[in-house]
Coordinates of C-alpha atoms and ligand atoms in Angstrom, one line a residue:
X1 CA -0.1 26.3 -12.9
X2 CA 1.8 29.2 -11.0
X3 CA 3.2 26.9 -8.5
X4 CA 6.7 28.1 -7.3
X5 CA 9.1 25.1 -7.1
X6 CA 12.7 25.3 -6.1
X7 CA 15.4 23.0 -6.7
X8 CA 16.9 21.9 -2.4
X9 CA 19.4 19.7 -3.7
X10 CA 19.2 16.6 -6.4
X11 CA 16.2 14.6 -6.0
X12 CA 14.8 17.5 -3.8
X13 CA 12.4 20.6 -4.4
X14 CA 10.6 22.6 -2.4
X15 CA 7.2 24.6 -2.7
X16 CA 8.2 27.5 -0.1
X17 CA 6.2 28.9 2.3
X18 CA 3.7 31.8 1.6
X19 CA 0.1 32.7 2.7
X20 CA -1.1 30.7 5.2
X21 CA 0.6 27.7 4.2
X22 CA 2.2 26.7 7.6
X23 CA 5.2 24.8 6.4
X24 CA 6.8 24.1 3.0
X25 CA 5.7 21.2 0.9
X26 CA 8.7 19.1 -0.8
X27 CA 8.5 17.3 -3.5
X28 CA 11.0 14.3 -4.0
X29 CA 11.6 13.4 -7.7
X30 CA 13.4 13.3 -10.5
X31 CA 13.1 15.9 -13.5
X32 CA 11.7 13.3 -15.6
X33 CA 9.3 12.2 -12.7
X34 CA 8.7 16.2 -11.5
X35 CA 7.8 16.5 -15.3
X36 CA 4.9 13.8 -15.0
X37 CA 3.8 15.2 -11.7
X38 CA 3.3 18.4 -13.0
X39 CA 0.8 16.9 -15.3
X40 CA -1.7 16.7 -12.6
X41 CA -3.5 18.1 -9.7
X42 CA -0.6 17.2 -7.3
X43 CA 1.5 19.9 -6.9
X44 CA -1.4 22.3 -6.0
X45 CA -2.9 19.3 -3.1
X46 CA 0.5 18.7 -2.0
X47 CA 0.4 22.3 -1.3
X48 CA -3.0 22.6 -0.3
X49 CA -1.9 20.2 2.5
X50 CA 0.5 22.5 4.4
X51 CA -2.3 24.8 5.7
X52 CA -3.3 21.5 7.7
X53 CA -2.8 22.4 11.5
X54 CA 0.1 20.8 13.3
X55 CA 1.6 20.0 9.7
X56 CA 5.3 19.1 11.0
X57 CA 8.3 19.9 8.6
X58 CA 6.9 19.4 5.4
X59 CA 4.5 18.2 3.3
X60 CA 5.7 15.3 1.2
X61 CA 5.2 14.3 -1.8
X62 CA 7.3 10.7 -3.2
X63 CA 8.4 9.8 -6.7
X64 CA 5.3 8.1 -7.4
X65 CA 3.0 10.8 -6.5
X66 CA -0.1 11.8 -8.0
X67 CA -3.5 13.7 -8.0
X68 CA -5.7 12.1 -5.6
X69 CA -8.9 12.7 -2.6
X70 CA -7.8 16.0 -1.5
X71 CA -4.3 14.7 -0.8
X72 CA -2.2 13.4 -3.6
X73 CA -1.5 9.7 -3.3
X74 CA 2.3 9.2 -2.6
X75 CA 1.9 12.3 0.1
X76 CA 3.0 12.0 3.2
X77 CA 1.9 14.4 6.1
X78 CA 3.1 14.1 9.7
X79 CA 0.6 15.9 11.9
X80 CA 0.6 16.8 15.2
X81 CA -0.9 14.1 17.7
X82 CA -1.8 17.1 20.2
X83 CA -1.9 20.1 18.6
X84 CA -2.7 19.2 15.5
X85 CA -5.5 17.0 13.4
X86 CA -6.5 13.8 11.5
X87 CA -7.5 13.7 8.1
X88 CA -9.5 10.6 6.4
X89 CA -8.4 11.6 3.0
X90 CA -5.1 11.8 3.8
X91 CA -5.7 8.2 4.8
X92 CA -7.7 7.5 2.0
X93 CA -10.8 5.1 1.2
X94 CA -9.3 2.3 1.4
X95 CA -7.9 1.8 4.7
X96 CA -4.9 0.0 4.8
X97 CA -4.5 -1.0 1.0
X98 CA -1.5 -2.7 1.1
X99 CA 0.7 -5.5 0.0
X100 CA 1.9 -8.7 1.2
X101 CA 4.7 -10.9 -0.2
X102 CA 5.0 -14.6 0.2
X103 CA 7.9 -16.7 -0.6
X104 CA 8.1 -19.9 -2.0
X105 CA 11.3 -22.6 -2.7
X106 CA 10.3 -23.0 -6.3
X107 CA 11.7 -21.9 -9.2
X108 CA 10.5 -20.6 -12.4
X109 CA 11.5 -23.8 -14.3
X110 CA 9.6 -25.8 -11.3
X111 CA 6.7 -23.7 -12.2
X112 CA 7.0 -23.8 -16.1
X113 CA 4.0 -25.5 -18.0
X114 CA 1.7 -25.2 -15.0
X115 CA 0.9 -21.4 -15.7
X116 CA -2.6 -21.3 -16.9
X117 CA -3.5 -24.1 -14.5
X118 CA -2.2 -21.6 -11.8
X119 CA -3.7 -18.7 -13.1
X120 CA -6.9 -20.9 -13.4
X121 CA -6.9 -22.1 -10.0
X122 CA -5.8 -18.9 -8.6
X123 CA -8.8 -17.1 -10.6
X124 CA -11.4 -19.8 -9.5
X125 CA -10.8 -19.8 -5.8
X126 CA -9.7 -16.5 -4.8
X127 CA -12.7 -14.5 -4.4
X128 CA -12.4 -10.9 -6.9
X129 CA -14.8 -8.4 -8.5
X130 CA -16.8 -6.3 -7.1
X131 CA -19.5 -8.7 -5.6
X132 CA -19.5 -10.5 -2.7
X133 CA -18.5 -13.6 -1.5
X134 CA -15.0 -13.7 0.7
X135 CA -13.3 -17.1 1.7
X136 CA -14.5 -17.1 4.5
X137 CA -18.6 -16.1 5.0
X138 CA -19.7 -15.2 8.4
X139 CA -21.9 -12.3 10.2
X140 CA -21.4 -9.4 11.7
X141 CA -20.2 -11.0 15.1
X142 CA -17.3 -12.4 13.0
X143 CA -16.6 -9.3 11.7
X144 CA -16.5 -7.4 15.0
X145 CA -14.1 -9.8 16.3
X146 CA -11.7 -9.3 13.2
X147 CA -11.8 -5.9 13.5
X148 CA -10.4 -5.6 17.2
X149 CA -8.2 -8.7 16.9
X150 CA -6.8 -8.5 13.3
X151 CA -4.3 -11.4 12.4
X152 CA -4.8 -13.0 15.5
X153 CA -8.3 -14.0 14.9
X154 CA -7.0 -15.7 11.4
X155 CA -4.6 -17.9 13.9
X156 CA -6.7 -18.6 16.1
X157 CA -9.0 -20.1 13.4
X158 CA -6.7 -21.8 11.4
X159 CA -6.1 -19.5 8.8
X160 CA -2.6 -18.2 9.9
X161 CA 0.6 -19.7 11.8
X162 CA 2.4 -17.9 14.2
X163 CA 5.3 -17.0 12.1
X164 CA 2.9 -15.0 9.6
X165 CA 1.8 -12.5 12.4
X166 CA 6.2 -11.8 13.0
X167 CA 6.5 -11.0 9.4
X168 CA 3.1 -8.2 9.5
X169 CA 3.6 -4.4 10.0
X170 CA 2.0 -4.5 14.3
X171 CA 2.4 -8.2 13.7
X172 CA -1.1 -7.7 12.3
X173 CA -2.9 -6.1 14.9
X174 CA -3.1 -2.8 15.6
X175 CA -3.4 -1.2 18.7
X176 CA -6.4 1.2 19.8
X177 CA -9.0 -0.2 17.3
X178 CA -12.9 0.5 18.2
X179 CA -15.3 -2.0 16.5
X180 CA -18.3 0.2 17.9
X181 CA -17.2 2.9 16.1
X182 CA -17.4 1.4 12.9
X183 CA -21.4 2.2 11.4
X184 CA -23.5 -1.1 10.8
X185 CA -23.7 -0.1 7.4
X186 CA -20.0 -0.8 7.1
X187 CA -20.0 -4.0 8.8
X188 CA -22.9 -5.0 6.7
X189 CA -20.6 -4.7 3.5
X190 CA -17.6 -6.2 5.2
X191 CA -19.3 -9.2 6.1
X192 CA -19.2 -10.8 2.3
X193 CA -16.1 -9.5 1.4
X194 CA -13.8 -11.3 4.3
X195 CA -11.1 -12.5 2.5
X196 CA -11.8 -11.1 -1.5
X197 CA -9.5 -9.4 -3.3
X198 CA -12.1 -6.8 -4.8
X199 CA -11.4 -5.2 -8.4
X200 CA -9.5 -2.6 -10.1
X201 CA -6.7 -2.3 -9.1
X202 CA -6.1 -5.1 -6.6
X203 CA -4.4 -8.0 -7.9
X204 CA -2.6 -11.3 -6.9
X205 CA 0.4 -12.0 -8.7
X206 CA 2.8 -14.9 -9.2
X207 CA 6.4 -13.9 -9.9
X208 CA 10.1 -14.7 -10.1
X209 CA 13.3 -12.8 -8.8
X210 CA 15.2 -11.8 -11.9
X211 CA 17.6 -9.6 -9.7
X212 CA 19.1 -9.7 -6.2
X213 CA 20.9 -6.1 -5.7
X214 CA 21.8 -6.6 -2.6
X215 CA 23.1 -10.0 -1.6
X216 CA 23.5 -9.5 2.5
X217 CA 20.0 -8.2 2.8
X218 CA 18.7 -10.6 -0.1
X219 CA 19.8 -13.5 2.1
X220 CA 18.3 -11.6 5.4
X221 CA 15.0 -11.6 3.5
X222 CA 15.5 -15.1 1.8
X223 CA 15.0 -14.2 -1.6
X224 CA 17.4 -15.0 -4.3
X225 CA 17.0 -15.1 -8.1
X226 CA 14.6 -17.0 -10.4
X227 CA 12.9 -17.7 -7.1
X228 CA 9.3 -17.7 -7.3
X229 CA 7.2 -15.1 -5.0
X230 CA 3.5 -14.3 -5.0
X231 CA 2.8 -10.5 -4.1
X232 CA -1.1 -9.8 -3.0
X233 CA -2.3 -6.1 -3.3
X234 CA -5.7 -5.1 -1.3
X235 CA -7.1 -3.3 1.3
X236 CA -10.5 -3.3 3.3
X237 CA -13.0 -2.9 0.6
X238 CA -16.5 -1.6 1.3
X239 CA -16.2 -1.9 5.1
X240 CA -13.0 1.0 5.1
X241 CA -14.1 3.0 2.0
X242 CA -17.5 3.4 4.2
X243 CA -15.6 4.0 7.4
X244 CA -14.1 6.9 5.5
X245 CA -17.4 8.1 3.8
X246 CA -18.9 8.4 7.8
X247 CA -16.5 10.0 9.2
X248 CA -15.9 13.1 5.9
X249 CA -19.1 13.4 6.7
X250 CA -19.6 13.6 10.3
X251 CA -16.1 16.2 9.9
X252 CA -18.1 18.1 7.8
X253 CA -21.2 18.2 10.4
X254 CA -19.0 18.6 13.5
X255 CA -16.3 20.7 12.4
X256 CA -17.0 23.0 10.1
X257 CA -14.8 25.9 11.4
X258 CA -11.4 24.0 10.6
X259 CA -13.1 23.0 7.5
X260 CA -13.4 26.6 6.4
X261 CA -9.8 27.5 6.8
X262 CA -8.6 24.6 4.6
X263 CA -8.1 25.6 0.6
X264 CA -10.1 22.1 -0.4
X265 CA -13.2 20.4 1.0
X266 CA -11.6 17.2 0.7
X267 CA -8.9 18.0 2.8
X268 CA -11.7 17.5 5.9
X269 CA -10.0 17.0 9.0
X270 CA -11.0 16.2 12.8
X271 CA -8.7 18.0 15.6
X272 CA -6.7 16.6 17.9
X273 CA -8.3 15.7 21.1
X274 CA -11.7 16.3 19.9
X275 CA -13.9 13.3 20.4
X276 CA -14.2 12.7 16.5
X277 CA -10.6 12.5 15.9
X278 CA -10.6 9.7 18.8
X279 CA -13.3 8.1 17.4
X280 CA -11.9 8.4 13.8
X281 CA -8.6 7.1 14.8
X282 CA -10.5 3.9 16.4
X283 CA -12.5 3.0 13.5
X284 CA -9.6 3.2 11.1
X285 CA -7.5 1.2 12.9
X286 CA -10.0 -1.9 13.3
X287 CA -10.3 -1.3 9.3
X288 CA -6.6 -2.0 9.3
X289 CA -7.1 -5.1 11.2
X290 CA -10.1 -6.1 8.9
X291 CA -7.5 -5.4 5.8
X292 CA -4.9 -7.9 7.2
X293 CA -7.2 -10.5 8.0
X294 CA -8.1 -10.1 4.0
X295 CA -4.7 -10.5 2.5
X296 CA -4.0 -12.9 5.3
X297 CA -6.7 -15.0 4.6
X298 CA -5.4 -14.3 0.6
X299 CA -2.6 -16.0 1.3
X300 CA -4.5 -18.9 3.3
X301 CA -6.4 -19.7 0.0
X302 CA -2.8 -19.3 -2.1
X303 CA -1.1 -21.7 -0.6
X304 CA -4.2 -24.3 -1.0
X305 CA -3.8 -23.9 -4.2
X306 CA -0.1 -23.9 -4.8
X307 CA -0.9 -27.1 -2.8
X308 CA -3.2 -28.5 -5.3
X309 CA -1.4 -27.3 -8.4
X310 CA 1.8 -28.8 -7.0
X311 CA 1.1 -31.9 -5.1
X312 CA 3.2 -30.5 -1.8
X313 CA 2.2 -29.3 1.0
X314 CA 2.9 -25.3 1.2
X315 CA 4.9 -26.2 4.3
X316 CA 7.0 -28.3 2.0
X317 CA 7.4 -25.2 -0.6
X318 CA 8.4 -22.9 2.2
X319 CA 5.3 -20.4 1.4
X320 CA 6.5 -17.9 4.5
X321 CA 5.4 -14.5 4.5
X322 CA 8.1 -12.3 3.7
X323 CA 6.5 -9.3 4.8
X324 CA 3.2 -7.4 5.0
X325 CA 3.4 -3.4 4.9
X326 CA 0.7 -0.9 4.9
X327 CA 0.0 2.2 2.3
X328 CA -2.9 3.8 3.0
X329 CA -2.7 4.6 6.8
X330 CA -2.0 7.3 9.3
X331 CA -0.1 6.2 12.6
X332 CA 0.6 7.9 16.1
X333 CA 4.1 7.5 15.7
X334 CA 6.8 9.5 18.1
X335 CA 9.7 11.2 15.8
X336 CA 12.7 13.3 16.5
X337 CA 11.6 17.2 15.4
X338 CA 14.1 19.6 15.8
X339 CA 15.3 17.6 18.8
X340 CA 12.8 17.4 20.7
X341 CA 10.5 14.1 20.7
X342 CA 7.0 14.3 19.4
X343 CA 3.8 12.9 19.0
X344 CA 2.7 13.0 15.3
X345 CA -0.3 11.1 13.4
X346 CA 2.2 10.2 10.4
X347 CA -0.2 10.2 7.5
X348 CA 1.0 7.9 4.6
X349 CA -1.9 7.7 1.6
X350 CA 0.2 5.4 -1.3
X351 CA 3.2 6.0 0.5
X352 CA 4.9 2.9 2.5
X353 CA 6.6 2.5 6.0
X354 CA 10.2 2.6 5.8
X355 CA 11.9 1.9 8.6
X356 CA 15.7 1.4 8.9
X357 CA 17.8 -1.1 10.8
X358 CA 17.8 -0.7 14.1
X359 CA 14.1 0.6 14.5
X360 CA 12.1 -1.2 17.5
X361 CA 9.1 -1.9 14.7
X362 CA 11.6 -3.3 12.4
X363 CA 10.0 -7.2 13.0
X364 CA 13.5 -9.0 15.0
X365 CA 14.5 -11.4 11.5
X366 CA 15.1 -8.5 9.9
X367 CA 16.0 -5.7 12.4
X368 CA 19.6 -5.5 11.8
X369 CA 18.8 -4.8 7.9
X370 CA 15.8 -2.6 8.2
X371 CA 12.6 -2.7 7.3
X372 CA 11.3 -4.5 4.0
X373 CA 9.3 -2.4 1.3
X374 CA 7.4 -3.7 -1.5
X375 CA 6.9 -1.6 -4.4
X376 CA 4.6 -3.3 -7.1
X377 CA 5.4 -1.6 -11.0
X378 CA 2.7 -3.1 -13.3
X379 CA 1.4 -6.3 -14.7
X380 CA 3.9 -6.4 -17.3
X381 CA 6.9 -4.3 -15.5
X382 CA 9.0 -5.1 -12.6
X383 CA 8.3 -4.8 -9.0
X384 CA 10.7 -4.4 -6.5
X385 CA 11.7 -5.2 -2.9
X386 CA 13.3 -2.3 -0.8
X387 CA 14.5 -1.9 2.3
X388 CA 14.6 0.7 4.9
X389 CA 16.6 3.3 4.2
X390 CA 19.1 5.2 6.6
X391 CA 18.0 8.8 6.0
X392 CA 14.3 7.9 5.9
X393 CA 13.5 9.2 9.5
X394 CA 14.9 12.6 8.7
X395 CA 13.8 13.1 5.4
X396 CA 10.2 11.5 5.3
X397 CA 8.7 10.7 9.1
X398 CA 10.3 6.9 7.7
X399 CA 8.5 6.7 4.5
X400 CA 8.9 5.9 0.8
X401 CA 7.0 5.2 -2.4
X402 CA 4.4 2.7 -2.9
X403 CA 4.0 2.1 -6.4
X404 CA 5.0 3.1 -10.1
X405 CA 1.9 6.1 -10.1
X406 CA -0.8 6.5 -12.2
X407 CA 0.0 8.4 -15.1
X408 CA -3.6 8.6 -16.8
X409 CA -6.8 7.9 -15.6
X410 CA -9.1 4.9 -16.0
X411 CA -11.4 6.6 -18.2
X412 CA -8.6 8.1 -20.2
X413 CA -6.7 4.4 -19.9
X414 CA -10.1 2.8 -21.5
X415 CA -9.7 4.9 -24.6
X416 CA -6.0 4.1 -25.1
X417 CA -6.1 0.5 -24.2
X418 CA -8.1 -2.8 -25.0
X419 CA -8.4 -5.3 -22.9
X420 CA -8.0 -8.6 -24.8
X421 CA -5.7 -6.9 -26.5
X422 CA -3.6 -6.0 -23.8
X423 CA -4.0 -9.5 -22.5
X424 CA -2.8 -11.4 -25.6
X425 CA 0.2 -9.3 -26.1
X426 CA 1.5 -9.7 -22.2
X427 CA 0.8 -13.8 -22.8
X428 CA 2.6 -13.6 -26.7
X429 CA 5.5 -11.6 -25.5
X430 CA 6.7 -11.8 -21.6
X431 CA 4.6 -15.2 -21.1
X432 CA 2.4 -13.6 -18.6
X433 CA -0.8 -15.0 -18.0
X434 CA -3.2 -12.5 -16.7
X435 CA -6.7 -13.3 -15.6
X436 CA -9.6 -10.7 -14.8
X437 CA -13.2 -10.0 -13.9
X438 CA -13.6 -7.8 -16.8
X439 CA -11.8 -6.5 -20.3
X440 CA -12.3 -2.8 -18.8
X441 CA -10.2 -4.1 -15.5
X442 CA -7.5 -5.0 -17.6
X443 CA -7.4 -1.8 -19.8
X444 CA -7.3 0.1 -16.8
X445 CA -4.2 -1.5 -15.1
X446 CA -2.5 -1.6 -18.5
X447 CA 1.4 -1.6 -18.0
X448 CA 1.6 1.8 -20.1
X449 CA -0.8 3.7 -18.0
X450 CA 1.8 3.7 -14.8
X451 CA 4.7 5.7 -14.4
X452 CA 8.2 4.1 -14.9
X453 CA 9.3 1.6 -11.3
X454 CA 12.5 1.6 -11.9
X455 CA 13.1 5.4 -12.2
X456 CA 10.7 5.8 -8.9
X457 CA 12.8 3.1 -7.1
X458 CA 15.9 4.5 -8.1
X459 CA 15.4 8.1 -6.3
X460 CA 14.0 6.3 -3.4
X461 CA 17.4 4.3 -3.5
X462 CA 19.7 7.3 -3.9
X463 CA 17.8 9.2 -1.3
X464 CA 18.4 6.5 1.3
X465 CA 14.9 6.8 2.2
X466 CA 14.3 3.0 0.9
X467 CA 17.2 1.1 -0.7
X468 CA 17.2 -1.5 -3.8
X469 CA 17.2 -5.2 -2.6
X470 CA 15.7 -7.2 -5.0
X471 CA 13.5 -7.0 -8.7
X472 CA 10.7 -9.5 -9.8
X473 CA 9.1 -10.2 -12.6
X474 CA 5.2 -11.3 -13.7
X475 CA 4.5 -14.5 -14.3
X476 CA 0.5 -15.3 -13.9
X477 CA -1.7 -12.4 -12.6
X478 CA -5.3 -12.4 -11.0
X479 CA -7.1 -9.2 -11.2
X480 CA -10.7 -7.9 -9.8
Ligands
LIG1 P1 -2.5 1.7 -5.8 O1 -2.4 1.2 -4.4 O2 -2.1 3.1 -5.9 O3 -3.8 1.3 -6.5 O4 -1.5 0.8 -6.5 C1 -0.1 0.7 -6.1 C2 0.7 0.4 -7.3 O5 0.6 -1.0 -7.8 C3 0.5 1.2 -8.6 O6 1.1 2.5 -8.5 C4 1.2 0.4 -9.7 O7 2.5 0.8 -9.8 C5 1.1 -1.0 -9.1 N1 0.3 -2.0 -9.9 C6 -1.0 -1.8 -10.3 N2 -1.4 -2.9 -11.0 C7 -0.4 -3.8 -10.9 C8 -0.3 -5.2 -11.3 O8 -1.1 -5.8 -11.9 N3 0.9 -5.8 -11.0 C9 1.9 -5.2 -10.3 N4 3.1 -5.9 -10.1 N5 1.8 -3.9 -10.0 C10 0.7 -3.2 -10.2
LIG2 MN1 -6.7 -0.2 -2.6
LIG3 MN1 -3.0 0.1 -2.9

């Protein structure tokens, strides 16, 4: 594709600088991982995203990345919060897709023989697909209120405890969020989807630890082997990918100068200290808030039915929230450059937050370890647990991967895979239960259409940028 690529140092290449590309992009990878990203668009947006004004350092691109909205997913871009500009796709649709893990005191063998019945119950009472219906139904008041309050609005209605709001990126609330600059239309989608996990490829999944790496930070973040975990992945469904749909559009009516000097369309960005890119900034971060309150509430509904399934009460099975982290977001965030302090809107679209010890945001329980990182594989691959690693503020504005990557699209994965074929052979061979919406759903997410976890998660490890901690395993999955 013509794209100049040159080798920094293991695990590190670098597209340099020519044209008006303002800095150089960097691509972090393996060769067997650089191989698969070549596959795609994502070397040309990773590029494409260094003529972006106040683009600091470098254009990122992690392990995982691939082609995505005008900025690949896995990119990371740190922007300048004066200077410089906010872009919605390199946010992406859905606002604050992310994953939360909950811990639990059982084991596997205390959850033996009861995995249909969980997937069952799971399936049955945790709202999924693409229609509506959300635990919790309620108008657009509601919804306003979720949006400026986040996780505290799930407390203070009995949906959250105290200690789940400690264990949340902004202890589920972020700062600066604008309700009134969130469109009706939005709202009007939000308000049956508050608490669902919508489809694709947002699941709920029951798991066990088969590996503790690390035992210090293991014990820091409770988790040791063949316990059992569940990890929920979603975001803010219709209400963000509308929020971001608005605003593209209002970039393109307001801004169309910037617009022209960008190499891609979808790279639409608002400048700094212009009205929109206030505005902008407010709307996604009350999307954010909505997106906690829907994994939080998630998690409200999993623990009633661990409760049933198990005859305890989740108290009793310990079901604490180990940590909830973000991957689709963009942050004001203030970062060392060349030694000199600055303001930068740290754009992360599938890339995660990965703060080491020490860092003020690191919640207190675990700030003397760093950060914890959750990297989901696939429905019939590992995931792991990570945690923030000592070179991450140099090397990626604190940031690492936030998956295994696509390697083929849906349509392509629909001619490779079947469904219930898929199904029977993850149940017949690994004993994991998997329930979906829809055959297509699970052809989709098939295991063999995402890049290989562990070979992501070990350049993140030997990076420093986010280090090994822990490995799980699929047990019973719920997809949309
Ligand atoms: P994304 O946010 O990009 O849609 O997905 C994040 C990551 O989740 C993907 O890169 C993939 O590695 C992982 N993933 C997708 N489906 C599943 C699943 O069913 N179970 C687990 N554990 N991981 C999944
Ligand atoms: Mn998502
Ligand atoms: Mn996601």
């Amino acid at each position: 594709n013509g794209i100049t690529l040159e080798r920094v140092r293991e695990y590190v290449w670098e597209i340099p600088r020519e044209g008006d590309m303002r800095v150089p992009a960097r691509v972090l990878a393996s060769e067997a991982l650089l191989e698969e990203i070549k596959e795609d668009k994502t070397l040309e947006q990773i590029k494409n995203t260094t003529h972006l004004p106040g683009i600091t350092n470098h254009a990122i691109c992690m392990p995982d990345g691939h082609q995505g909205y005008g900025f690949p997913v896995g990119g990371v871009g740190a922007l300048d919060a004066e200077n410089g500009c906010i872009s919605p796709g390199a946010v992406g649709y859905d606002i604050n897709c992310g994953v939360r893990m909950m811990r639990t005191n059982l084991t596997y063998d205390d959850l033996k023989g009861h995995e249909e019945e969980l997937v069952d119950s799971l399936f049955a009472n945790i709202p999924s697909g693409l229609g509506g219906g959300g635990v919790v139904e309620a108008g657009v008041d509601t919804v306003d209120e979720i949006l400026a309050r986040g996780v505290d609005w799930a407390l203070e209605n009995g949906y959250a405890v105290e200690d789940d709001l400690l264990h949340c990126e902004d202890e589920g609330m972020r700062e600066g969020a604008a309700p009134e600059k969130i469109s009706q239309k939005a709202k009007d989608r939000g308000k049956n989807q508050i608490g669902s996990l919508g489809s694709g490829n947002h699941f709920l999944e029951v798991q066990r630890v088969t590996d503790v790496f690390d035992d210090a930070v293991g014990e820091a973040f409770g988790l040791e082997e063949d316990q059992i975990v569940v990890l929920i992945h979603c975001g803010s469904r219709g209400l963000g990918h509308q929020t971001c749909n608005d605003y593209l559009r209002k970039i393109e009516q307001q801004h169309q100068g910037l617009l022209n000097q960008l190499p891609d369309k979808e790279l639409a960005a608002a400048p700094a200290g212009s009205q929109l890119a206030e505005d902008y900034y407010g709307a996604m971060n009350a999307a954010i808030n909505f997106a906690w309150v829907n994994r939080q509430l998630i998690m409200h509904r999993t623990r009633e039915v661990f409760e049933g399934v198990f005859d305890r009460s989740w108290e009793d099975m310990e079901m604490d929230l180990l940590y909830d982290v973000a991957h689709n977001i963009a942050k004001k965030e203030t970062h060392t450059v060349d030694g000199e302090e600055r303001e930068l809107y740290v754009h992360r679209k599938g890339a995660t937050r990965a703060f080491p010890a020490g860092h003020p945001d690191v919640p207190k329980a675990y700030r003397d370890v760093g950060q914890p990182i959750i990297i989901p594989g696939s429905m019939g691959a590992g995931s792991y647990v990570l945690r923030g690693g000592e070179n991450s503020l140099d090397l990626t504005f604190g940031s690492t991967a936030h998956g295994a990557g696509r390697l083929m699209s849906r349509t392509q994965a629909k001619n490779e895979y079947w469904g219930g074929d898929v199904q029977q052979e993850l149940e017949e061979q690994d004993q994991i239960y998997v329930k979906a919406q829809s055959g297509a759903t699970v052809a989709e997410e098939a295991p063999g259409v995402y890049k290989d976890v562990d070979e992501v998660v070990r350049v993140s490890d030997e990076l420093g940028i986010g280090d090994k901690v822990a490995r799980t395993f699929p047990v019973c999955n719920i997809k949309g």
